[in-house]
mmCIF file of C-alpha atoms in Angstrom:
data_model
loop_
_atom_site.group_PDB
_atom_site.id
_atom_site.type_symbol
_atom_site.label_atom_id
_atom_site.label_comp_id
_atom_site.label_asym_id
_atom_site.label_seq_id
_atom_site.Cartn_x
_atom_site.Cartn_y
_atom_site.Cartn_z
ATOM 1 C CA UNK A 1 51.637 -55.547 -51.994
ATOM 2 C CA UNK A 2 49.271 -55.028 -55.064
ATOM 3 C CA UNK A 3 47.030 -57.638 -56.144
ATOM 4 C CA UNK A 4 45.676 -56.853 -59.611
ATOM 5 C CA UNK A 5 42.100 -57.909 -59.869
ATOM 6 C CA UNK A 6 42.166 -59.359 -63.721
ATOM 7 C CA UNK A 7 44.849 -62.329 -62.582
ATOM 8 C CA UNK A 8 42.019 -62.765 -60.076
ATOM 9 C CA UNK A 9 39.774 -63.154 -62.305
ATOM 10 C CA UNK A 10 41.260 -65.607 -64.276
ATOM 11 C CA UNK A 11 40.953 -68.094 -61.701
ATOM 12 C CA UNK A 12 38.246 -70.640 -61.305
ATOM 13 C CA UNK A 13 35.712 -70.339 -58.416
ATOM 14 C CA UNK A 14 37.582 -72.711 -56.477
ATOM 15 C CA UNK A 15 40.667 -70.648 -56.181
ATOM 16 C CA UNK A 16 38.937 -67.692 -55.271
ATOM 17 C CA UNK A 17 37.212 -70.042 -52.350
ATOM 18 C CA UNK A 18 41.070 -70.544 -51.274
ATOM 19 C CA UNK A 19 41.059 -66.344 -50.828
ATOM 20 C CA UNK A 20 37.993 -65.963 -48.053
ATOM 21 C CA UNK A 21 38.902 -69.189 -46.192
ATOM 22 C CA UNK A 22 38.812 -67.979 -42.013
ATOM 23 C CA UNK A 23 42.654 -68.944 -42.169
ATOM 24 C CA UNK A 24 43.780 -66.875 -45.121
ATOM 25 C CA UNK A 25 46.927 -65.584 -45.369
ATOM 26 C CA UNK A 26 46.510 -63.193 -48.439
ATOM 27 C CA UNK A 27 46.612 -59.964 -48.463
ATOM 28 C CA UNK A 28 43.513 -57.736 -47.750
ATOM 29 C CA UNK A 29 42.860 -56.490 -51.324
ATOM 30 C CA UNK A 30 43.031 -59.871 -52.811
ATOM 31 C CA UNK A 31 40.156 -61.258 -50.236
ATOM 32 C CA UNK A 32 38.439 -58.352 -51.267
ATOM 33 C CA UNK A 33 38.745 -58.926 -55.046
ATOM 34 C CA UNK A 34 38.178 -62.640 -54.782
ATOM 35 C CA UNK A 35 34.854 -61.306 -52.752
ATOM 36 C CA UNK A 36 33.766 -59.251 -55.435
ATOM 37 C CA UNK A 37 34.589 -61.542 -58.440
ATOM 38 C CA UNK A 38 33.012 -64.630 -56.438
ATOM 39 C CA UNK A 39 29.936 -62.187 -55.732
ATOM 40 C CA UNK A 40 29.500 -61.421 -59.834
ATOM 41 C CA UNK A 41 29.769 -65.119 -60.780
ATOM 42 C CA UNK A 42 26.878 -65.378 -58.535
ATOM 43 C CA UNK A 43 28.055 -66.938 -55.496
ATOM 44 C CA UNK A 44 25.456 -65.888 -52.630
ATOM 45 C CA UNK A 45 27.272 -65.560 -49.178
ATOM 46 C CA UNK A 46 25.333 -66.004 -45.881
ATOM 47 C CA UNK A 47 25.484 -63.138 -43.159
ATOM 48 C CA UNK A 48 27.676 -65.016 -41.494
ATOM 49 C CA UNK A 49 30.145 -65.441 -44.427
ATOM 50 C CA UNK A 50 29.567 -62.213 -45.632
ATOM 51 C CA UNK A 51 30.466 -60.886 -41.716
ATOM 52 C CA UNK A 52 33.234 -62.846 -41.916
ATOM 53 C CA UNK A 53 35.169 -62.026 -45.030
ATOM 54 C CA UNK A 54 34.700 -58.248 -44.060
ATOM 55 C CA UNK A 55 35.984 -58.637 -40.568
ATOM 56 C CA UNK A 56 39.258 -60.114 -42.020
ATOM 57 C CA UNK A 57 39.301 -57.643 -44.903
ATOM 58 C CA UNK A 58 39.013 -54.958 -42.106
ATOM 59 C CA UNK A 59 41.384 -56.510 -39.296
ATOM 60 C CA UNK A 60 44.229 -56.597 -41.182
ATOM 61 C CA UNK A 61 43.923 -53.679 -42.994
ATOM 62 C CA UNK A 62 43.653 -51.732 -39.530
ATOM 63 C CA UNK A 63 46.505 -53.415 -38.491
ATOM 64 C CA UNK A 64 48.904 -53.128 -41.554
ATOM 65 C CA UNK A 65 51.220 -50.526 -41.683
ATOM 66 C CA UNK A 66 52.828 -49.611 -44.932
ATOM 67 C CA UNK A 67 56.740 -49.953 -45.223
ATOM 68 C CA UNK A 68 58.640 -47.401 -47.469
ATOM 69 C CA UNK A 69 60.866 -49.086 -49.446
ATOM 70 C CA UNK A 70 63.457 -46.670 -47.926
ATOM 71 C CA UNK A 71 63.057 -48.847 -44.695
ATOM 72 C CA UNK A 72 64.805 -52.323 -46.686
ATOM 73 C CA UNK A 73 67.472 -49.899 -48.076
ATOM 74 C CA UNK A 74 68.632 -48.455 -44.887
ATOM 75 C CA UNK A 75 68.098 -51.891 -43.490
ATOM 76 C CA UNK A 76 70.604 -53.319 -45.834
ATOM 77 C CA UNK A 77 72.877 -50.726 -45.546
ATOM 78 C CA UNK A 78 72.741 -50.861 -41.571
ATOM 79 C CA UNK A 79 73.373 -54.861 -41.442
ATOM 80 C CA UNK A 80 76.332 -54.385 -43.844
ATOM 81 C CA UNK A 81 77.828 -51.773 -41.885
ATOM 82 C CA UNK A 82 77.283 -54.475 -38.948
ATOM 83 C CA UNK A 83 79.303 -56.606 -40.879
ATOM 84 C CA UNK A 84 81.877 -54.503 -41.369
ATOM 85 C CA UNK A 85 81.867 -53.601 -37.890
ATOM 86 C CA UNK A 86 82.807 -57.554 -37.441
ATOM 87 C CA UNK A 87 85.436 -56.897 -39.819
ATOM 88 C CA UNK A 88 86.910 -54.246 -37.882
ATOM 89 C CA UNK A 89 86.245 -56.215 -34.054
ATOM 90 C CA UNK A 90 88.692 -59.084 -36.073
ATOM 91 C CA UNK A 91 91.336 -56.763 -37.607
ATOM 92 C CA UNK A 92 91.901 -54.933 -33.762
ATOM 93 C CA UNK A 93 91.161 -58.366 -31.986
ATOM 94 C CA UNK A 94 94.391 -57.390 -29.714
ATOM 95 C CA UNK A 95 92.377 -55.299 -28.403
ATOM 96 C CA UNK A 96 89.657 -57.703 -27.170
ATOM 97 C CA UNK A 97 91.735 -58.453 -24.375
ATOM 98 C CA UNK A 98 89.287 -58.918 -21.036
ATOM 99 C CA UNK A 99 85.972 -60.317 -20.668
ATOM 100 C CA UNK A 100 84.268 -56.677 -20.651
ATOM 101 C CA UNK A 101 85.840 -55.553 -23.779
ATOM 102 C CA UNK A 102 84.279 -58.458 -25.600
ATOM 103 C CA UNK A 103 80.551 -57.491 -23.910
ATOM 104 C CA UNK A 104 80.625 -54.520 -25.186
ATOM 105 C CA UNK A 105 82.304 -55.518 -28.190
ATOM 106 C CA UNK A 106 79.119 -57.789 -28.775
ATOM 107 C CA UNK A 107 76.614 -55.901 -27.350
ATOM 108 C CA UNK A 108 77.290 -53.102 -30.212
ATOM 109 C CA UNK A 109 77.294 -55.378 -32.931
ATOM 110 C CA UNK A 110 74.409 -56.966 -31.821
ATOM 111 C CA UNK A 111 72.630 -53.163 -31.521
ATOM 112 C CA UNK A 112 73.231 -52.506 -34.850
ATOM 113 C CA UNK A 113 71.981 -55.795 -36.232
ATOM 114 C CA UNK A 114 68.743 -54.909 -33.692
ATOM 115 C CA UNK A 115 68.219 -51.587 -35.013
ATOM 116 C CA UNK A 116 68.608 -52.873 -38.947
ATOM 117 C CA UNK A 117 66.081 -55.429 -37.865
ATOM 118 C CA UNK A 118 63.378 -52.787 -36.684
ATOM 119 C CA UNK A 119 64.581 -50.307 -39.367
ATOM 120 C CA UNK A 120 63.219 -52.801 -41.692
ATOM 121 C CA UNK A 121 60.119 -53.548 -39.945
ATOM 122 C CA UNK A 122 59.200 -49.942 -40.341
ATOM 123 C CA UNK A 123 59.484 -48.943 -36.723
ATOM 124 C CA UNK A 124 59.783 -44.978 -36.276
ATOM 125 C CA UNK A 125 61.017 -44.925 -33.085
ATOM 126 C CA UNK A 126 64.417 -47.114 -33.939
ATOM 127 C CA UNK A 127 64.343 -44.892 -37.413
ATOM 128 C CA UNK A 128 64.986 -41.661 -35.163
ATOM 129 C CA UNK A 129 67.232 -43.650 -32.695
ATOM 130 C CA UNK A 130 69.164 -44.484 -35.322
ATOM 131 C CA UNK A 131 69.447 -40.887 -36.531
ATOM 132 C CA UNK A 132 70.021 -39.404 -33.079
ATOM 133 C CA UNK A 133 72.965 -41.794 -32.730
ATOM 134 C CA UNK A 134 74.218 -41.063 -36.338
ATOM 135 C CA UNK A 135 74.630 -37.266 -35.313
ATOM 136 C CA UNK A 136 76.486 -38.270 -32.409
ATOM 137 C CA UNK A 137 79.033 -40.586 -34.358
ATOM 138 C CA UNK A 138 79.585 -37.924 -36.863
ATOM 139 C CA UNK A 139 81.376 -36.208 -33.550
ATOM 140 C CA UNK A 140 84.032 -39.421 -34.247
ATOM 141 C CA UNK A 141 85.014 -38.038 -37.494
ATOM 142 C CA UNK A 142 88.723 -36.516 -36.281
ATOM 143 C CA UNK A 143 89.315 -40.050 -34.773
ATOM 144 C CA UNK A 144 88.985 -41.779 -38.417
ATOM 145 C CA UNK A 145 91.323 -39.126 -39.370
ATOM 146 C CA UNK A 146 93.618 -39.766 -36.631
ATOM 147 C CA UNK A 147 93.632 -43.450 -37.687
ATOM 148 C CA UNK A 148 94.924 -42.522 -40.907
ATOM 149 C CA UNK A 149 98.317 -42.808 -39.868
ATOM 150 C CA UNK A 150 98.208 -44.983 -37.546
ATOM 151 C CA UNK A 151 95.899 -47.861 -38.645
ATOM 152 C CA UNK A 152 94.709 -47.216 -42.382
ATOM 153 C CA UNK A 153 93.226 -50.133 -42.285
ATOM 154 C CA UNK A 154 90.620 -49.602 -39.409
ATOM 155 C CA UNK A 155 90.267 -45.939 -40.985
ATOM 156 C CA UNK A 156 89.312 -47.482 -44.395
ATOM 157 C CA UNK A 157 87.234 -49.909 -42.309
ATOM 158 C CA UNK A 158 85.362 -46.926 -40.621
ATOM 159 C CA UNK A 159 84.913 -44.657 -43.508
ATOM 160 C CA UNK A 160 83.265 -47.081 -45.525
ATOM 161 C CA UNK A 161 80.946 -47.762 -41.948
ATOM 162 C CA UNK A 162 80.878 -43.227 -42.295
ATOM 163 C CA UNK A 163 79.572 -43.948 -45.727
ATOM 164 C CA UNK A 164 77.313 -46.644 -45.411
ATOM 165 C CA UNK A 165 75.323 -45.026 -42.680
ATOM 166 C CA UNK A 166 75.547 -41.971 -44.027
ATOM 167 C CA UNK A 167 73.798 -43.420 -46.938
ATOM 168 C CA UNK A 168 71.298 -45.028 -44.539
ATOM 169 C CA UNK A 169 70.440 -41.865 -42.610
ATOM 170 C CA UNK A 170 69.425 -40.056 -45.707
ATOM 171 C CA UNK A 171 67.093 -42.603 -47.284
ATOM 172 C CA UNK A 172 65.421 -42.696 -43.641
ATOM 173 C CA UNK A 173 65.209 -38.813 -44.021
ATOM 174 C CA UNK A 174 63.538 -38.973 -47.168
ATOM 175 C CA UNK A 175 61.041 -41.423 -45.903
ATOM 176 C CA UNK A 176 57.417 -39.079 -45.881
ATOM 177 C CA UNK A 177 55.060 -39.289 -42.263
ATOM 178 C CA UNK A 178 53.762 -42.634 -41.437
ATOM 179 C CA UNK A 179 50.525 -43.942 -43.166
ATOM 180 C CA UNK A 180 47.827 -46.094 -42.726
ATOM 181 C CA UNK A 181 46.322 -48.411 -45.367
#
């Protein structure tokens, strides 16, 4: 998130105070330009303070890592192919017909919900899971053909899941190497 230091320095001193409090939960460039602004108004810090402010400045930045807005997208697109997934779990309920059917059933939707989740969070690892198991589902292509004639439904239901992912799979791809603030 970008703070942009002249709203910060519109604010009176006792704002900026709120900013360098030992519990604050603004972002790292905003402590640091309510530092700096509070510094040229002539606000003296002690050592302490001063030690302080820079450890949280420096904690969190170490610690943040910066999420491509290609994450959300494919996020999105993952939880509403979930959701169509539940679509398509209600229109072949018949199917869900023993107590191991319904497991699995679950435990799929539930997966893709999980991997949306990290997808969004920015973790790599269930990015290339994700991937790796795209490339294998393409394989179940001649399947949503086969359903064509048989259940157009479920095949409409699983191309727009083909599409969806699809979609999701290249804005991961396009997502440059990992970086550190």
């Amino acid at each position: 998130m970008n703070t942009k230091k002249n709203v910060l320095e519109k604010m009176s001193d006792r704002e900026l105070e709120q900013y360098i409090q030992p519990n604050s939960k603004f972002v790292p460039q905003a402590i640091q330009y309510a530092y700096e602004i509070l510094q040229s108004r002539g606000r003296t810090f002690t050592n302490e303070e001063q030690d302080r402010i820079h450890s949280l400045i420096s904690n969190v930045e170490f610690n943040d890592t910066i999420i491509h807005p290609n994450h959300t997208k494919a996020s999105n697109l993952i939880y509403l192919s979930g959701a169509i997934g539940i679509a398509g779990l209600i229109w072949t309920s018949e199917q869900l017909n023993s107590g191991l059917a319904i497991f699995i059933s679950v435990a799929v939707i539930a997966f893709v919900f999980g991997t949306g989740y990290m997808i969004g969070k920015g973790n790599t690892v269930a990015k290339y899971l994700f991937l790796f198991l795209f490339a294998i589902g393409i394989l179940g292509i001649p399947i949503i053909i086969a359903h064509l004639s048989t259940d157009p439904i479920l095949a409409i239901i699983n191309v727009l899941q083909l599409i969806l992912q699809t979609w999701g799979a290249v804005l991961l791809l396009k997502i440059p190497k990992n970086k550190k603030i």
